[in-house]
Amino acid sequence: MSDIPREEPRPMQPAGESPDHRPAPAAGEPEQARTGTAGESGRTRAGTADESGRTRTAAEPGKAPARAVAPWVRTRLRAAPGAAAGLALLVFVTALLAAALPRVVDAYETEGLRHGIGTAPAHESQLEITYPMEQGATVAPASLREDQERLRRLLPAPLRTDPEQSANGVRTMEPVHGLDPWLPAPGGEPVRFTLSSPSDPAAHTVLRQGRMGKGDPRRPEAVATAATAKVLGLKPGSVVHVPGITAEPVAVTVTGIVEPRDPGRPYWEVDPVLSTPALAMTDHPTEPKPYWQAGLLIAPESGSALASTTGTPEVFWRFPVVTDHLTAQDAAPLAAAVDSARGGPASAEIRRVTGDTGAVATGLDEISAAYAATKAAISPVVAVAVFGIGAVAAVVVAMTGGLFLSRRDGELTLLRARGASLPAIGLRLLGETAAVAVPAAALGLAAAVALVRGPDTPGAPALTGSAPLLPSVLGAALVALIAALVLPVRAMLRHRALRLHGAREDLVDARPSRRRTVAELTLLVLAAGAIGSLRLRGTDDAGDHLVSAAPVFIGVIAALVLVRIQPLPLRWLARPARRMRGAVGPLAIARAARSSATGVLPLLTLVLALTTAAFGGSVLAGVAEARDRAALLATGADARIEGRTEGVPLPPGLTEAVRGAKGVRAALPVQIEYGLALPSPVVTDQPMSAPLVAVDPAAYAKLARETDNGAFPAELLASTGKGGREAVGDTDRVLPALASPEVAARLGDQPQRLNAAAGAFRVRVVAVRDSTPAVRGGDFLVVNAADITNRRETALLVSGAPDGAALRTAVGAGSGELAVTLSTETRRSYVDSPLQSGAEGLYSAAIGAGAAYAVVAVLLSLTRSGPERATLLARLRTMGLTRRQGRRLLGLEALPPAVFAALGGALAGWATVPLLAPGVDLHRLALATAAEGVGASGVVLRADPWSLLLPAVAVVLLTGAAAGIQAWWTGRRSSVKELRAGDAR
């Protein structure tokens, strides 16, 4: 795989045979018998070469056969160990990437599935089996435990549950009122209790006072959490009365106060009111009143007492699902198992235990559907990067075969001239490359398996981890196959016909062959079809993967076009260059126009790498821009401060304190009144409400303009001059308003009267905008704060680069009822899914790998032309060329191909992005966890200038640096070796 070691002239011997091991001739045998004759086409009396590359020695009658000589493969590998090591390293790295790719994809898909289930609310990520309990019925805790184990065994695979967090018992579906007058009633409304008797309460609580409840259905006992006891004034011995199905209420005795053990686990998360009471509001349309929601943990022995209450009791079994055994391959079986449990074969078996009224409730089907939708949207986009880097790697491996072929072209030409057949040459070269590629690919596979283990999965093989091994084996095998076949295939194609040794090979054909024209037209048709399909059907490949390869086709077409047109501008430039002083410039341009370094493969590698980098960089830039935009729309500014509940006013002095916080450039107070009823000129219209926003027009218009969020001229909301307390009686004044499209359609063109907490007045819509900073999506109505009568600022919009800790310190000093939301924190919430982060990481890795392969392509191209350049430089130096001029010559000669590759790659990348943008949906990749519709309009794939320019400039600089180093090293060597007669020209 490198030049044949040069040695002193000696008689020619058959290929693969060593003179030192040739059997000695018999006494008196003529000299011709030792060497054979040229007319025997490579056969000699001393031995013959078989098809495997070994040499068989002829034995004389009556004598034992001579010992076999060294085999072809071992001899060739020993003659060129550096080339073999280089090929092995390239195959190892490529096989490592090919084998690691499916494992990385499987790892982040597995983590995405587990993350989706693990982060979902407990009541959605569990299976709950229930049936209604008849009034007066009884159930024994022991029978519930037995039924729980029977139901657990009926759940189809891959569903597995957590026995420690599973629970069974009886609970009330409807809250029951506390009848005792000593219970707190902040709005005159009684406490509403949720009664539940989950199993094994002692294992999930820590007793603080009293004892655990026991009791029986006639005298029920319960325990309360410390938070509930503090709010309601409960203590051991307290008796709480709730309505019963008879005139006599049901009395529940509180026997102890407990603290939840692991309150974040499913046992408590499913029904949080059992551990922590909450203050709620009645749903009265005009006078909502507060009331307390609380829970009591009824003893399991007393659970049947709930059948005597008015709370609609039901029997339940809760099965929290564990995810540590799930992999990406379990997504579809999991959805099928949930369907079976809810309405399939497993459901029939479950009803044999619960009765015909049994039901299965879970949110796992929705979680699985969301995961499948996100995966379906992300996978085709990632496939574009995978196809791009795969094509670049394949071309680089093919370039390696071309380099080895160029170094051995003279040897193979001589073998063909001596009568060697194409199959014999191909098999010998296949043996050489396979001896290097197969072990290197095996090592790459082993390294990928060792480095990418995947998430920990119980029961997974210790050697390979949880990821499937077959895709990695196929990837590494494909790399080994390409690396082993590229040299013999190219050699057989090149030497189909006998060739003259020393023919000139540095000219670009003026008229490409018909076969090449047909191939290029075929690729053009495929590229056009892929792009058209992508624009019509999106990134769904439908199994053919033609769409994912569309950027590759565009790069291939660009490279082929550049190869055809590249010599023309160089030849045009060579004519005026002849007038330059000195021979370096004209000679460099002339050689660049016909150099073999301007072949298809080096140019194709660079164009594909640049196209992949441009497309991948644009995807990542589009994702980042979409998240920034969605976060800004969600907060309205760089930070947002408002009450944890609607309508909480800002404390005095807060605005000044925030303006003095670190990183704050401006702080704009606004007044937001949610749920304002909107009138309509049409009597039959349905009721409609929207937030009313009162702002300072100048400052608010500036904020809207800076955030590009519903910008408008401040003059539109000019003050009427009537506002404040003195304008309370003037209800006919008309305020100009900025409205959303739905609100504008509701109010019409005429002034409409509003009765709001901010005052009574009329409004006329003067401008319509789709969004505004103060409201997170939806409808809105914006007016001038100077024109309202009741000023009460409820939110603060902060601009700048605020420090979160400093901002919360300033807000905390004013009030603990306010919430601080930073756009940066909101943005981070959009990337909490491993599916998103894994896909982005894979895209980044693909860009990096493409850059690395581009570097290898540049080095291979310069290495291939290195000997010829060294010979040229040595000859020119004998004609008076200085070392400095020689370095300039080699450096200038290498730059035109790099410049053409950079321009072609940048143009191909620029053309790829707008062509594929309509079919690429980045919403799920960028905003999978965002609220529906948030920032969706901003998720558009656009060409990123930095992704186009930086890689292109890097290619030119890298090529120039590599050519300069090669020229410097070549100039230091002696020219005697290159000028020896008989060497490569």
Coordinates of C-alpha atoms in Angstrom, one line a residue, residues 528-923:
A528 CA -34.7 16.8 -7.7
G529 CA -37.1 13.9 -6.7
A530 CA -35.8 13.9 -3.1
I531 CA -36.2 17.6 -2.7
G532 CA -39.7 17.6 -4.3
S533 CA -40.7 14.7 -2.0
L534 CA -39.4 16.5 1.0
R535 CA -41.4 19.7 0.2
L536 CA -44.6 17.7 -0.4
R537 CA -44.6 15.2 2.5
G538 CA -42.2 16.7 5.1
T539 CA -39.4 14.8 6.7
D540 CA -41.3 11.6 6.9
D541 CA -39.2 9.2 4.8
A542 CA -41.8 6.5 4.7
G543 CA -39.1 4.0 4.9
D544 CA -37.2 4.9 1.6
H545 CA -34.7 7.4 3.2
L546 CA -34.6 9.3 -0.1
V547 CA -35.6 12.5 1.6
S548 CA -33.0 12.3 4.3
A549 CA -30.3 11.9 1.6
A550 CA -31.5 15.0 -0.3
P551 CA -28.7 17.2 1.1
V552 CA -26.2 14.6 0.0
F553 CA -27.5 14.6 -3.5
I554 CA -27.3 18.4 -3.6
G555 CA -23.7 18.2 -2.5
V556 CA -22.9 15.5 -5.1
I557 CA -24.4 17.5 -7.9
A558 CA -22.5 20.6 -6.8
A559 CA -19.3 18.7 -6.7
L560 CA -19.8 17.2 -10.1
V561 CA -20.6 20.6 -11.6
L562 CA -17.6 22.1 -10.0
V563 CA -15.3 19.4 -11.4
R564 CA -16.6 20.2 -14.9
I565 CA -16.3 24.0 -14.7
Q566 CA -13.2 24.3 -12.4
P567 CA -10.5 24.1 -15.1
L568 CA -12.2 26.8 -17.2
P569 CA -11.7 29.9 -14.9
L570 CA -8.2 28.7 -14.1
R571 CA -7.3 28.5 -17.7
W572 CA -8.7 31.9 -18.3
L573 CA -6.7 33.2 -15.4
A574 CA -3.6 31.6 -16.7
R575 CA -3.5 33.8 -19.8
P576 CA -3.1 37.2 -18.0
A577 CA -0.9 35.5 -15.4
R578 CA 1.7 34.9 -18.1
R579 CA 2.5 38.6 -18.0
M580 CA 3.4 38.4 -14.4
R581 CA 7.1 38.7 -13.4
G582 CA 8.5 35.3 -12.5
A583 CA 7.3 31.8 -13.3
V584 CA 5.8 30.9 -9.9
G585 CA 2.4 32.4 -10.4
P586 CA 1.7 31.2 -14.0
L587 CA 3.1 27.8 -13.3
A588 CA 1.0 27.4 -10.1
I589 CA -2.2 28.3 -12.0
A590 CA -1.4 26.1 -14.9
R591 CA -0.7 23.1 -12.7
A592 CA -3.8 23.7 -10.6
A593 CA -5.9 23.7 -13.8
R594 CA -4.8 20.2 -14.7
S595 CA -3.6 18.7 -11.4
S596 CA -4.9 15.3 -10.3
A597 CA -5.6 16.9 -6.9
T598 CA -8.7 18.5 -8.5
G599 CA -10.3 15.1 -8.9
V600 CA -13.9 14.3 -8.0
L601 CA -13.4 12.6 -4.6
P602 CA -11.5 15.3 -2.8
L603 CA -13.8 18.0 -4.0
L604 CA -16.8 15.8 -3.3
T605 CA -15.7 15.2 0.3
L606 CA -15.2 18.9 1.0
V607 CA -18.5 19.9 -0.6
L608 CA -20.4 17.2 1.3
A609 CA -18.7 18.1 4.6
L610 CA -19.5 21.8 4.1
T611 CA -23.1 21.1 3.1
T612 CA -23.6 18.9 6.1
A613 CA -22.1 21.6 8.4
A614 CA -24.2 24.3 6.8
F615 CA -27.4 22.4 7.1
G616 CA -26.6 21.1 10.6
G617 CA -25.5 24.5 11.8
S618 CA -28.6 26.1 10.4
V619 CA -30.8 23.5 12.3
L620 CA -29.0 24.2 15.6
A621 CA -29.2 27.9 15.0
G622 CA -32.9 27.7 14.2
V623 CA -33.6 25.6 17.3
A624 CA -31.7 28.1 19.5
E625 CA -33.5 31.1 17.9
A626 CA -36.9 29.4 18.4
R627 CA -36.2 28.7 22.0
D628 CA -35.1 32.2 22.6
R629 CA -38.2 33.5 20.9
A630 CA -40.5 31.3 22.7
A631 CA -39.0 32.1 26.1
L632 CA -39.2 35.8 25.4
L633 CA -42.9 35.5 24.3
A634 CA -43.7 33.5 27.5
T635 CA -42.2 36.0 29.9
G636 CA -42.8 39.2 27.9
A637 CA -39.4 40.5 28.7
D638 CA -36.1 39.3 30.1
A639 CA -37.7 38.8 33.4
R640 CA -41.3 39.0 34.8
I641 CA -42.5 39.7 38.3
E642 CA -46.1 39.2 39.3
G643 CA -48.2 37.6 42.0
R644 CA -48.5 33.9 42.5
T645 CA -52.2 34.4 42.3
E646 CA -54.0 36.7 39.9
G647 CA -54.6 40.3 40.9
V648 CA -52.0 40.5 43.7
P649 CA -50.8 44.2 43.6
L650 CA -47.1 45.1 43.6
P651 CA -45.9 46.4 46.9
P652 CA -44.7 50.1 47.1
G653 CA -41.1 50.6 46.3
L654 CA -40.7 47.3 44.5
T655 CA -40.2 49.0 41.1
E656 CA -37.3 51.2 42.4
A657 CA -35.7 48.2 44.2
V658 CA -35.8 46.1 41.0
R659 CA -34.4 48.9 38.9
G660 CA -31.4 49.0 41.2
A661 CA -30.8 45.2 40.9
K662 CA -27.7 43.9 39.1
G663 CA -28.1 43.7 35.3
V664 CA -31.5 45.4 35.1
R665 CA -31.7 48.1 32.4
A666 CA -35.4 49.0 32.7
A667 CA -38.4 47.9 34.7
L668 CA -41.9 48.6 33.4
P669 CA -44.9 48.2 35.8
V670 CA -48.2 47.2 34.2
Q671 CA -51.7 46.5 35.4
I672 CA -53.3 43.3 34.2
E673 CA -56.9 42.4 35.0
Y674 CA -57.7 38.9 33.9
G675 CA -61.1 37.6 32.9
L676 CA -62.7 40.9 31.9
A677 CA -66.1 40.2 30.4
L678 CA -66.3 41.7 26.9
P679 CA -69.5 43.2 25.5
S680 CA -70.7 42.5 21.9
P681 CA -72.9 44.5 19.5
V682 CA -74.5 41.1 18.6
V683 CA -76.9 40.0 21.3
T684 CA -76.6 36.3 20.4
D685 CA -72.8 36.1 20.8
Q686 CA -71.5 33.7 23.4
P687 CA -69.8 35.2 26.5
M688 CA -66.1 36.1 26.0
S689 CA -63.4 37.4 28.4
A690 CA -59.9 38.7 27.9
P691 CA -57.2 40.3 30.0
L692 CA -57.3 44.1 30.3
V693 CA -53.7 45.6 30.3
A694 CA -53.1 49.2 31.4
V695 CA -49.6 50.5 30.4
D696 CA -47.4 53.6 29.9
P697 CA -47.6 53.8 26.1
A698 CA -44.1 55.2 25.5
A699 CA -42.3 52.6 27.6
Y700 CA -44.5 49.8 26.5
A701 CA -44.1 50.6 22.8
K702 CA -40.4 50.6 23.3
L703 CA -40.5 47.2 25.0
A704 CA -42.7 45.8 22.2
R705 CA -40.3 47.1 19.6
E706 CA -37.2 45.7 21.3
T707 CA -38.7 42.3 21.8
D708 CA -40.4 42.3 18.3
N709 CA -43.6 41.3 20.1
G710 CA -46.6 43.3 18.7
A711 CA -44.7 46.5 18.1
F712 CA -46.9 49.6 17.7
P713 CA -46.5 53.4 17.6
A714 CA -47.0 54.9 21.1
E715 CA -49.2 57.7 19.6
L716 CA -51.9 55.1 19.0
L717 CA -52.6 55.0 22.8
A718 CA -52.5 58.7 23.3
S719 CA -54.1 59.8 26.5
T720 CA -57.6 61.3 26.5
G721 CA -56.7 63.7 29.3
K722 CA -59.4 62.2 31.5
G723 CA -58.3 59.7 34.1
G724 CA -57.7 59.1 37.8
R725 CA -60.2 59.5 40.6
E726 CA -61.7 62.7 39.2
A727 CA -62.9 60.8 36.1
V728 CA -64.9 58.1 38.0
G729 CA -68.2 59.6 37.0
D730 CA -67.3 60.1 33.3
T731 CA -68.2 56.7 32.0
D732 CA -68.7 57.9 28.4
R733 CA -65.1 58.8 27.7
V734 CA -63.6 56.7 24.9
L735 CA -60.1 55.1 25.3
P736 CA -58.1 54.0 22.3
A737 CA -57.1 50.3 22.7
L738 CA -54.8 47.8 21.2
A739 CA -56.5 44.4 20.8
S740 CA -55.9 40.9 19.6
P741 CA -57.7 39.8 16.4
E742 CA -60.5 37.9 18.3
V743 CA -61.1 40.8 20.7
A744 CA -61.2 43.3 17.8
A745 CA -63.7 41.1 16.0
R746 CA -65.8 40.9 19.2
L747 CA -65.8 44.7 19.9
G748 CA -66.3 45.8 16.3
D749 CA -65.6 49.3 15.0
Q750 CA -67.8 51.2 17.4
P751 CA -66.9 52.2 21.0
Q752 CA -68.0 49.6 23.5
R753 CA -68.6 50.1 27.3
L754 CA -66.4 48.1 29.8
N755 CA -67.1 47.6 33.4
A756 CA -63.8 46.6 34.9
A757 CA -62.0 46.9 38.2
A758 CA -59.9 49.5 36.6
G759 CA -63.0 51.7 36.0
A760 CA -66.0 52.1 33.8
F761 CA -65.3 53.5 30.3
R762 CA -65.7 53.0 26.6
V763 CA -63.0 51.6 24.3
R764 CA -62.4 51.8 20.6
V765 CA -59.9 49.4 18.9
V766 CA -57.4 51.5 17.0
A767 CA -54.8 48.7 16.2
V768 CA -54.7 44.9 16.0
R769 CA -51.7 42.8 17.0
D770 CA -51.3 39.1 17.3
S771 CA -49.3 39.2 20.6
T772 CA -48.2 41.7 23.2
P773 CA -45.5 41.4 25.9
A774 CA -47.8 41.7 29.0
V775 CA -49.9 38.6 28.1
R776 CA -48.7 35.1 27.5
G777 CA -50.5 34.4 24.3
G778 CA -54.3 34.4 23.8
D779 CA -56.6 37.5 23.7
F780 CA -55.8 40.9 25.2
L781 CA -56.9 44.5 25.3
V782 CA -54.3 47.2 26.0
V783 CA -55.2 50.8 27.1
N784 CA -53.3 53.8 28.4
A785 CA -52.9 53.5 32.2
A786 CA -53.3 57.3 32.6
D787 CA -56.9 57.1 31.4
I788 CA -58.2 54.5 33.9
T789 CA -59.6 55.4 37.3
N790 CA -58.3 52.6 39.6
R791 CA -54.6 52.3 39.3
R792 CA -53.1 49.0 40.8
E793 CA -50.0 47.7 39.2
T794 CA -49.8 43.9 39.2
A795 CA -46.8 42.9 37.1
L796 CA -43.3 44.2 36.4
L797 CA -41.6 43.6 33.0
V798 CA -37.8 43.7 33.4
S799 CA -35.4 44.3 30.5
G800 CA -31.6 43.8 30.4
A801 CA -29.5 40.9 31.7
P802 CA -30.8 40.5 35.2
D803 CA -29.1 38.3 37.8
G804 CA -31.6 35.9 39.1
A805 CA -30.3 35.8 42.7
A806 CA -30.1 39.6 42.9
L807 CA -33.6 40.0 41.4
R808 CA -35.2 37.5 43.8
T809 CA -33.4 39.2 46.7
A810 CA -34.9 42.6 45.7
V811 CA -38.4 41.0 45.2
G812 CA -38.2 39.0 48.4
A813 CA -37.5 42.0 50.5
G814 CA -40.8 43.5 49.2
S815 CA -43.2 40.6 49.3
G816 CA -43.1 36.8 49.5
E817 CA -46.3 36.5 47.4
L818 CA -44.5 37.4 44.2
A819 CA -43.1 35.0 41.6
V820 CA -40.0 35.9 39.5
T821 CA -39.7 34.3 36.1
L822 CA -36.5 34.7 34.0
S823 CA -36.6 34.1 30.2
T824 CA -33.3 32.2 30.5
E825 CA -34.9 29.8 33.0
T826 CA -37.9 29.4 30.8
R827 CA -35.7 28.6 27.9
R828 CA -33.9 25.9 29.8
S829 CA -37.3 24.2 30.5
Y830 CA -37.7 23.7 26.7
V831 CA -34.7 21.3 26.6
D832 CA -35.4 18.9 29.5
S833 CA -36.2 16.0 27.2
P834 CA -33.4 13.6 26.4
L835 CA -34.9 13.2 23.0
Q836 CA -34.2 16.9 22.3
S837 CA -30.7 17.1 23.9
G838 CA -29.7 13.8 22.4
A839 CA -30.7 14.8 18.9
E840 CA -28.9 18.1 19.3
G841 CA -25.8 16.4 20.6
L842 CA -25.8 14.0 17.7
Y843 CA -26.1 16.9 15.2
S844 CA -23.2 18.7 16.8
A845 CA -21.1 15.5 16.7
A846 CA -22.0 15.0 13.0
I847 CA -20.7 18.5 12.3
G848 CA -17.5 17.8 14.2
A849 CA -17.0 14.5 12.5
G850 CA -17.6 16.0 9.1
A851 CA -15.0 18.6 9.9
A852 CA -12.5 15.9 10.9
Y853 CA -13.1 14.0 7.7
A854 CA -12.7 17.1 5.7
V855 CA -9.2 17.5 7.3
V856 CA -8.4 14.0 6.4
A857 CA -9.6 14.5 2.8
V858 CA -7.3 17.6 2.5
L859 CA -4.3 15.6 3.8
L860 CA -5.0 12.6 1.6
S861 CA -5.3 14.8 -1.5
L862 CA -1.9 16.5 -0.7
T863 CA -0.3 13.2 0.2
R864 CA -1.4 11.6 -3.1
S865 CA 0.2 14.4 -5.1
G866 CA 3.2 14.6 -2.8
P867 CA 5.8 12.5 -4.7
E868 CA 5.0 14.1 -8.0
R869 CA 5.3 17.5 -6.4
A870 CA 8.6 16.6 -4.8
T871 CA 10.0 15.5 -8.2
L872 CA 8.8 18.6 -9.9
L873 CA 10.3 20.8 -7.2
A874 CA 13.6 18.9 -7.4
R875 CA 13.8 19.4 -11.2
L876 CA 12.8 23.1 -11.0
R877 CA 15.5 23.6 -8.4
T878 CA 18.1 22.3 -10.9
M879 CA 16.9 25.1 -13.2
G880 CA 17.5 27.8 -10.6
L881 CA 14.2 27.8 -8.6
T882 CA 14.9 28.9 -5.0
R883 CA 13.6 27.1 -1.9
R884 CA 11.3 30.1 -1.2
Q885 CA 9.9 30.1 -4.7
G886 CA 9.3 26.4 -4.5
R887 CA 7.3 26.7 -1.3
R888 CA 5.3 29.5 -2.9
L889 CA 4.7 27.3 -5.9
L890 CA 3.3 24.4 -4.0
G891 CA 1.2 26.6 -1.7
L892 CA -0.4 28.5 -4.5
E893 CA -1.0 25.3 -6.5
A894 CA -3.1 23.9 -3.6
L895 CA -5.2 26.9 -3.0
P896 CA -7.5 27.1 -6.1
P897 CA -9.1 23.6 -5.5
A898 CA -9.7 24.6 -1.8
V899 CA -11.3 27.9 -2.8
F900 CA -13.5 26.1 -5.3
A901 CA -14.5 23.5 -2.7
A902 CA -15.3 26.3 -0.2
L903 CA -17.4 28.2 -2.6
G904 CA -19.2 25.1 -3.8
G905 CA -19.9 23.9 -0.3
A906 CA -21.1 27.2 0.9
L907 CA -23.4 27.6 -2.1
A908 CA -24.7 24.0 -1.8
G909 CA -25.4 24.6 1.9
W910 CA -27.1 27.9 1.2
A911 CA -29.2 26.2 -1.5
T912 CA -30.0 23.2 0.7
V913 CA -31.5 25.1 3.6
P914 CA -34.3 27.1 1.7
L915 CA -35.0 24.1 -0.5
L916 CA -35.6 21.8 2.4
A917 CA -36.9 24.3 4.9
P918 CA -40.6 24.0 4.0
G919 CA -40.5 20.3 4.7
V920 CA -38.5 20.3 7.9
D921 CA -40.5 20.6 11.1
L922 CA -38.3 21.8 14.0
H923 CA -41.1 22.5 16.5

